[in-house]
Every structure is written in C-alpha cells, then in structure tokens.
mmCIF file of C-alpha atoms in Angstrom:
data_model
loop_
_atom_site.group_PDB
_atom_site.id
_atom_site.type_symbol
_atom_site.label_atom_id
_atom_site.label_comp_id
_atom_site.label_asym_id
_atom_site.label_seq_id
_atom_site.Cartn_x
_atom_site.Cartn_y
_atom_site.Cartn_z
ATOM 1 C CA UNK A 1 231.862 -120.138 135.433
ATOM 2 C CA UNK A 2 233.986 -123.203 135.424
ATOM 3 C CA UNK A 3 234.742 -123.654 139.050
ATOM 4 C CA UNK A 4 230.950 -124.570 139.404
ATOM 5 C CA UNK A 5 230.989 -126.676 136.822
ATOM 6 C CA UNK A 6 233.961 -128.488 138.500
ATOM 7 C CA UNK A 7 232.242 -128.549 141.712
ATOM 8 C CA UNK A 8 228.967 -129.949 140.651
ATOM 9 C CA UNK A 9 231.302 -132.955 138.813
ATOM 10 C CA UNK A 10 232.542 -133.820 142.057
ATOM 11 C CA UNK A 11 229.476 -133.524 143.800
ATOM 12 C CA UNK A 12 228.002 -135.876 141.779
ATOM 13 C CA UNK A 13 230.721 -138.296 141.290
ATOM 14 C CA UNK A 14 229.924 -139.040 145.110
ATOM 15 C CA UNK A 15 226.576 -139.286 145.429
ATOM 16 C CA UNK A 16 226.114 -143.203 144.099
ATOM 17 C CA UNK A 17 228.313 -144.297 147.402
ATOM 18 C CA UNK A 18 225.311 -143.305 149.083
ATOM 19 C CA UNK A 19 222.912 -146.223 147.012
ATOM 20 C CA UNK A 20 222.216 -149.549 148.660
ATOM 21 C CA UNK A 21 219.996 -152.056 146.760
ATOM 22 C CA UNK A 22 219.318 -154.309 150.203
ATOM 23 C CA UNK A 23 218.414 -150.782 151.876
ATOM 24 C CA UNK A 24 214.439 -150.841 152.984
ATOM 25 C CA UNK A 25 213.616 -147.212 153.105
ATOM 26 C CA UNK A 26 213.265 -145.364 149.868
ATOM 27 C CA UNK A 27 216.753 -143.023 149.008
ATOM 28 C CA UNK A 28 215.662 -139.430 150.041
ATOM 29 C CA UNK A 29 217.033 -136.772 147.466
ATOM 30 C CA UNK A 30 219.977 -134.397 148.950
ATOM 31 C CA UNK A 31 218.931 -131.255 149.544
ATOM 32 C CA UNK A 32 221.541 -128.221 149.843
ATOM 33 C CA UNK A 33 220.664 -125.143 151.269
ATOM 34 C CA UNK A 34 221.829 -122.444 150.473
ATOM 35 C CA UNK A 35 222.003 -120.023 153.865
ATOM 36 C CA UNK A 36 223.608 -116.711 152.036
ATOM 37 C CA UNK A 37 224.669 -115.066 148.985
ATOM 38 C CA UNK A 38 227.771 -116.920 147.562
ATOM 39 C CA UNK A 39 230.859 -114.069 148.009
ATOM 40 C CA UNK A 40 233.684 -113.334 148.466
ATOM 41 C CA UNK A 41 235.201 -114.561 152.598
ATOM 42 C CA UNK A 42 235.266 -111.817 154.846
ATOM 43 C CA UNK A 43 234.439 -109.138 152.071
ATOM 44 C CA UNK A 44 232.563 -106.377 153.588
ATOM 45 C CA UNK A 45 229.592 -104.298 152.130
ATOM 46 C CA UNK A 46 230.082 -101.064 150.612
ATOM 47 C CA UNK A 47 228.974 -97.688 153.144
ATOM 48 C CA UNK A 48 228.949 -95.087 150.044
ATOM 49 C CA UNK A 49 226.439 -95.096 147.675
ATOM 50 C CA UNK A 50 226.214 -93.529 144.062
ATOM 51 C CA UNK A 51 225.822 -90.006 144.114
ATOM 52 C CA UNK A 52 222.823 -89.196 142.094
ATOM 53 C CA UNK A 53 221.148 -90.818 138.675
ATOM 54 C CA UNK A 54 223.262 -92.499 136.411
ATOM 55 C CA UNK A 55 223.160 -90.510 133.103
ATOM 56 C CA UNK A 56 222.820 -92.086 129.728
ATOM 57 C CA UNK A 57 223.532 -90.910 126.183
ATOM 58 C CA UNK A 58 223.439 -92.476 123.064
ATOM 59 C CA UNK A 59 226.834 -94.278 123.637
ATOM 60 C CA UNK A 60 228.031 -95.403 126.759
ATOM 61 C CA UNK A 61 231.496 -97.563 128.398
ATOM 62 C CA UNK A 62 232.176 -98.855 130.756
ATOM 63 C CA UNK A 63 236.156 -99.257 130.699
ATOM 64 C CA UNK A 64 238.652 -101.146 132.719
ATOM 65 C CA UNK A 65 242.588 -100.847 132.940
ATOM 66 C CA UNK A 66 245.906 -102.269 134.530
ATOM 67 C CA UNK A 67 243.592 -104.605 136.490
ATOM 68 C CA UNK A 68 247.212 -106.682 136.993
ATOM 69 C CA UNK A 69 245.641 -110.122 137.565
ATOM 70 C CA UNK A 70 243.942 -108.553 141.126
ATOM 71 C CA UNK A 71 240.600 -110.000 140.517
ATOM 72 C CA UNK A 72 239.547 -110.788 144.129
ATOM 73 C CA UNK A 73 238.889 -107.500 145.407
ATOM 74 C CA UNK A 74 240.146 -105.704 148.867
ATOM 75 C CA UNK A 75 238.637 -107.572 151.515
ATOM 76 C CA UNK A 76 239.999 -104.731 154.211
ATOM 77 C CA UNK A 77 239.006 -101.545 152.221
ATOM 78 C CA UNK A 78 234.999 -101.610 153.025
ATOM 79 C CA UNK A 79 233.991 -100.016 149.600
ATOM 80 C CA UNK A 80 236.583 -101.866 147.157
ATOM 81 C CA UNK A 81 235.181 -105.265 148.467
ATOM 82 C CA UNK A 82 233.858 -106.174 145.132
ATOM 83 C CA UNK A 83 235.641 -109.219 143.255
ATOM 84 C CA UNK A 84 235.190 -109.714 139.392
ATOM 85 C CA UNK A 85 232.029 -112.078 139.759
ATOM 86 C CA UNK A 86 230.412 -109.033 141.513
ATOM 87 C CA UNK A 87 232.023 -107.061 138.362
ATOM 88 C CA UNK A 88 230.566 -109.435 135.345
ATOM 89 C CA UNK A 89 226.957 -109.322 137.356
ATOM 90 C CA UNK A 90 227.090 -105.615 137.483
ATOM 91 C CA UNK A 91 228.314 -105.400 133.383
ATOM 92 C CA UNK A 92 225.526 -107.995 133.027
ATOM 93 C CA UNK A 93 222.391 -105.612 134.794
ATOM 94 C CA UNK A 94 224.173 -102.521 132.430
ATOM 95 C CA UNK A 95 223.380 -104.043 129.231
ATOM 96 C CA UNK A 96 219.576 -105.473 130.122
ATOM 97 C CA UNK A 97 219.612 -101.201 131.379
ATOM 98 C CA UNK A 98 221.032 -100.143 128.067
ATOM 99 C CA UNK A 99 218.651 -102.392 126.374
ATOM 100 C CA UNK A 100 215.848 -101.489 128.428
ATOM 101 C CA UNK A 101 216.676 -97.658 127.697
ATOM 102 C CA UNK A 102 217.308 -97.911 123.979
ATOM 103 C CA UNK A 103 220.959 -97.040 124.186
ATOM 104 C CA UNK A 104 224.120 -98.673 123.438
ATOM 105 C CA UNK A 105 226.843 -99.524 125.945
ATOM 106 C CA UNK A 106 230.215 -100.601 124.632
ATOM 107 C CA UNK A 107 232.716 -102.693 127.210
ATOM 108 C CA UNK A 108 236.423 -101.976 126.529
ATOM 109 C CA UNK A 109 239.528 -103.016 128.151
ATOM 110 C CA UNK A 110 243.259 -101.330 127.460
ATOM 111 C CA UNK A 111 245.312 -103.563 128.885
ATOM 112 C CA UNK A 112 248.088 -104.677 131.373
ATOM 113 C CA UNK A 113 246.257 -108.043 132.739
ATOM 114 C CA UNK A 114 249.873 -109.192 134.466
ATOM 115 C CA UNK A 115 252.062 -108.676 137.055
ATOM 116 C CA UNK A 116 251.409 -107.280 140.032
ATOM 117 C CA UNK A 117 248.871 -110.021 141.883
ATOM 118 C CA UNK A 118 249.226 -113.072 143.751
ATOM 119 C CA UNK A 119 246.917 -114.778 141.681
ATOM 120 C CA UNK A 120 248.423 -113.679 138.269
ATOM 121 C CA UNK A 121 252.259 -114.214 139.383
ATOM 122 C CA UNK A 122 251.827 -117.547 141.351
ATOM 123 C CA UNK A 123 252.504 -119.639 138.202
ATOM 124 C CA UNK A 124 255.382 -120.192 136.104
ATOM 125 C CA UNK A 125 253.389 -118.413 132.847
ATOM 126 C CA UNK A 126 252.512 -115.352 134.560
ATOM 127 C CA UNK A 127 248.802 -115.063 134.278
ATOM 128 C CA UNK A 128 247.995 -119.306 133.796
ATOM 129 C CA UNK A 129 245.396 -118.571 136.528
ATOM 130 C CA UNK A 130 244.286 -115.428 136.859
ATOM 131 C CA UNK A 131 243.112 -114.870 132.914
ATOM 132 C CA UNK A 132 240.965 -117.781 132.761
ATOM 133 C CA UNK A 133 239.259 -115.691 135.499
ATOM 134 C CA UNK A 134 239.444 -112.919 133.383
ATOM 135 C CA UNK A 135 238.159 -113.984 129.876
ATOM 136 C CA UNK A 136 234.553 -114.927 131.485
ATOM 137 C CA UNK A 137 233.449 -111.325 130.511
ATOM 138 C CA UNK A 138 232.760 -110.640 127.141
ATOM 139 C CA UNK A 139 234.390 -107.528 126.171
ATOM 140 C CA UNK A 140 233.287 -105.439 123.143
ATOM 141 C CA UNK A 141 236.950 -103.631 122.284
ATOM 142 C CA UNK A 142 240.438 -104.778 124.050
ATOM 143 C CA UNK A 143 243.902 -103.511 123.539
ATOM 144 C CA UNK A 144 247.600 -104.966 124.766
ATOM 145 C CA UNK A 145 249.425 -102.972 127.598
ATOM 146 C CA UNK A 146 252.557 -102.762 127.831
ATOM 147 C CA UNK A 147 252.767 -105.989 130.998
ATOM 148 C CA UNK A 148 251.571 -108.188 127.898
ATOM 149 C CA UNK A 149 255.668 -106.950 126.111
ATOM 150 C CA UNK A 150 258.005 -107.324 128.227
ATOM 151 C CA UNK A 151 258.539 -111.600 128.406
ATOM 152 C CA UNK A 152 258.785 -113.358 125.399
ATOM 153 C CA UNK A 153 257.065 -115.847 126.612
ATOM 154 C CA UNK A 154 254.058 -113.789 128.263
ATOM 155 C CA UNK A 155 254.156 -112.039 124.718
ATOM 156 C CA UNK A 156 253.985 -115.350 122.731
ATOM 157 C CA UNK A 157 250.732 -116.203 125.045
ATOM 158 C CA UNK A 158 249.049 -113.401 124.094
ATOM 159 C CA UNK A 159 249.226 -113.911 120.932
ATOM 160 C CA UNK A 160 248.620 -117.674 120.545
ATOM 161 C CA UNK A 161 245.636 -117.982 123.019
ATOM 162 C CA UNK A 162 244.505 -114.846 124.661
ATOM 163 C CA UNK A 163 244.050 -112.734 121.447
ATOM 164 C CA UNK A 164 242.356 -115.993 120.237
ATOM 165 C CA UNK A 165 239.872 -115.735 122.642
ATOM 166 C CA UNK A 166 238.710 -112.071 121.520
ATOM 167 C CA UNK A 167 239.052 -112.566 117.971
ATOM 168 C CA UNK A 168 238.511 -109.485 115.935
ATOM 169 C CA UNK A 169 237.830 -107.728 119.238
ATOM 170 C CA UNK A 170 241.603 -107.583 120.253
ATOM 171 C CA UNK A 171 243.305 -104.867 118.775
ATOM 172 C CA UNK A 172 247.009 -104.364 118.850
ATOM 173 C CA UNK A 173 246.899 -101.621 116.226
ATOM 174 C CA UNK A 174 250.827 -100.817 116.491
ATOM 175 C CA UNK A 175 252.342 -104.208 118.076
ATOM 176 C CA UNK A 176 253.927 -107.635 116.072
ATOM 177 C CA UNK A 177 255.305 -110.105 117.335
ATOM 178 C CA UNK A 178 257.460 -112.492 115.132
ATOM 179 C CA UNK A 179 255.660 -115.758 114.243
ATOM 180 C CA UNK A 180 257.655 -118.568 115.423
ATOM 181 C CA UNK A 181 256.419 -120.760 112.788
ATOM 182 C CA UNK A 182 257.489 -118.663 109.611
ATOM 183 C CA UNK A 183 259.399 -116.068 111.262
ATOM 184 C CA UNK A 184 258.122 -113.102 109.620
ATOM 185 C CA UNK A 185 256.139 -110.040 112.247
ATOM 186 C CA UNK A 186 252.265 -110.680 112.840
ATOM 187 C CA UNK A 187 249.873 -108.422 114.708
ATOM 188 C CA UNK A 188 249.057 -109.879 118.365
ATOM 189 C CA UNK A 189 245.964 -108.937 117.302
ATOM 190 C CA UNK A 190 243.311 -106.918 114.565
ATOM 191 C CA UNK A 191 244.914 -103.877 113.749
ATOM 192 C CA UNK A 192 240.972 -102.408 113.791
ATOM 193 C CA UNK A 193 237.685 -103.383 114.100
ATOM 194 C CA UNK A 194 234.757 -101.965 112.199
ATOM 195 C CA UNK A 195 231.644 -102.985 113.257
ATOM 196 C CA UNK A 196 227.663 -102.000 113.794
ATOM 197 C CA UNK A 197 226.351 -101.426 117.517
ATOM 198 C CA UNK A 198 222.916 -103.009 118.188
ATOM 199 C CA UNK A 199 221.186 -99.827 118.081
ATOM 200 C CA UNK A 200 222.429 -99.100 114.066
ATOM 201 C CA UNK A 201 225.951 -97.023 114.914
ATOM 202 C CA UNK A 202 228.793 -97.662 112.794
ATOM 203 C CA UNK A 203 232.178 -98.158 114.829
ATOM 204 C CA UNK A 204 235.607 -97.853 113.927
ATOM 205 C CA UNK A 205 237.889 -99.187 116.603
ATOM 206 C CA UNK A 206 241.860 -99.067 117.227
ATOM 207 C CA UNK A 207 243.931 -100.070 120.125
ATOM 208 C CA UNK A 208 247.450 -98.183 119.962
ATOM 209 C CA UNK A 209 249.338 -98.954 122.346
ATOM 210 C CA UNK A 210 252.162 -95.744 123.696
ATOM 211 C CA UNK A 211 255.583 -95.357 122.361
ATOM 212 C CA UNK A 212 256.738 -97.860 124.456
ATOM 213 C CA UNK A 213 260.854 -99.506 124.178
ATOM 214 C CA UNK A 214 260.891 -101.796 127.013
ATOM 215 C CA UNK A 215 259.188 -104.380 124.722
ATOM 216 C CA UNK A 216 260.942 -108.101 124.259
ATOM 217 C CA UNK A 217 262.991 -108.479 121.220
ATOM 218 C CA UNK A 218 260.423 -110.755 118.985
ATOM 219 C CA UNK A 219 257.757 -107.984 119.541
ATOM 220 C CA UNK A 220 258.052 -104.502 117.565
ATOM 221 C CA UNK A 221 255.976 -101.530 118.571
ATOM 222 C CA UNK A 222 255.785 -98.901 115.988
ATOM 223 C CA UNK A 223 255.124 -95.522 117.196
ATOM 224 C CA UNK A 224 251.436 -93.773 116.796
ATOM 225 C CA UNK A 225 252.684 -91.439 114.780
ATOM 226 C CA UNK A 226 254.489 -93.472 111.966
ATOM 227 C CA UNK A 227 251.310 -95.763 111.983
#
C-alpha cells in the first residue's frame, strides 16, 4: 500500500547522515526487527470463531455495503477489531481458495463509501482520505449508493476519478450526471458489464441504484422500472 512506500522513502532519505568517509570501522547495515504482526493499536483478537466449513458452489461473493469511509475497524468491540488491511488479506487467501478449489468467487461492492466516518468526513472533499484507502482492493462489480448523490461536488468526484479507477467495473446502470464540459447527462459509470469468469461463466452485470429523489440537481436517477 502506499503508506509503506512513503515510509520506506523516508527511511532511506536518512540513512546517508549516518556515512563518514574518515570513519575507521566498516558501516554495519541497519537491521529492523520486527517484534509483532503490524495491526491495528489496541485492536483486540476475535473470541468467536466460524461456525462450521465454509461451503462452496460454483459461484461465490463476497459483498460489502455502506462501509461509510469506517475502514479502521472497532478497536472496543473484541470481534469487529478487523481494519480493511485485515479485510484485503482475507479477500486475498479467498481467491488462492477459490482457485485452489476450482470455483469462482466474484467481489462486489453496492455502494455508499461517504459520510458517516472520521476518516471519510475530516476533509473538505468528503472521502479525499478515506477512498484512497479504499480503492487498494480490486473489486470485480461496484455500484453508486445513494452518499455518492447528494453533493455536487462528491457526485462530480465520482465520476471524474473514482469511477475511473474501476473502469468498466463501475456500474451506475440508472444514474447521469451532467458533464461539465459539454453539458449534456453521462453515466457515472458502465451502464453493464458483460464479461467471462476465470472458470468459463458468462456474466451479465448491472448496478441499479433505488428510486432515490434526494439526488443533487446535475445528477438524474431514472427509476428501475422505466430503465
């Protein structure tokens, strides 16, 4: 992820201070050690376990909702402790399981990334933060909520980066927003996706979002049943 990447840069950037030409013992290399897992402060481990075999079929999702920016997890509630590294390992082990089994797991999103979080809502642009965070799992299907509607601005994000970032995988099936460039409507994103799962099946994907009228006036969401 890029935080480590930022880390390492400035862990480096220091370490020449430490050279000395005139100096008469050989530079030793710097060793870190690493004493335990990297987590999340304070975050407690889970007491529950699963309750029996996980069972596969031909298809399987995992599927996430209104996660509201809250990406760090609930550091008092011992069995929600997990934050959304632990989240993108655990995706990560599903698929080499799925591949392992022969099977094919599909990871889809429905929306509803803002509001609600102190990481999403500390920054002017709700979400500057937080979906950065967000985007380092690689979704197969996603679809808008209705949090992604109601600012302009928030709207106009969406659909100038964030949809960007999913390509064809975003799907805003029933929602346009008006271009400010040409000012004509646009789908946020695909209206569908058609495409072949690595074990041969043949997918056709929408994201329709709910009758919803509390929507900004330069998006338009037509209802599911006029689509």
């Amino acid at each position: 992820m890029r935080f480590s990447t930022i880390a390492i840069s400035v862990l480096s950037a220091s370490l020449p201070a430490l050279a000395c030409e005139s100096c008469e013992s050989p530079q030793s290399d710097v060793i870190l050690t690493r004493n335990v897992r990297r987590m999340q402060p304070d975050a407690q481990n889970a007491t529950s376990h699963s309750r029996g075999p996980l069972e596969w079929g031909q298809i399987n999702f995992l599927h996430t909702t209104d996660t509201h920016g809250w990406l760090e997890g609930h550091v008092k509630e011992q069995n929600y402790g997990a934050d959304w590294g632990d989240f993108i390992s655990f995706t990560q082990e599903m698929r080499r399981k799925a591949q392992d089994l022969g099977v094919d797991l599909l990871l889809v999103d429905t929306g509803d990334l803002h509001d609600g979080a102190g990481l999403s809502d500390a920054t002017s642009l709700n979400g500057e933060l937080s979906l950065p965070i967000f985007e380092q799992l690689d979704y197969d299907l996603l679809t808008i909520g209705n949090h992604e509607l109601y600012i302009s601005t928030i709207a106009y994000e969406t659909f100038s980066n964030f949809s960007k970032v999913y390509g064809e995988r975003y799907l805003t099936s029933n929602v346009q927003i008006t271009n400010p460039a040409t000012g004509q409507l646009e789908y946020i994103g695909n209206r569908y996706r058609y495409f072949t799962t690595p074990k041969g099946l043949r997918i056709m994907a929408f994201g329709v979002l709910y009758d919803f009228t509390g929507n900004s006036n330069v998006t338009k969401v037509t209802k599911a049943a006029d689509m």
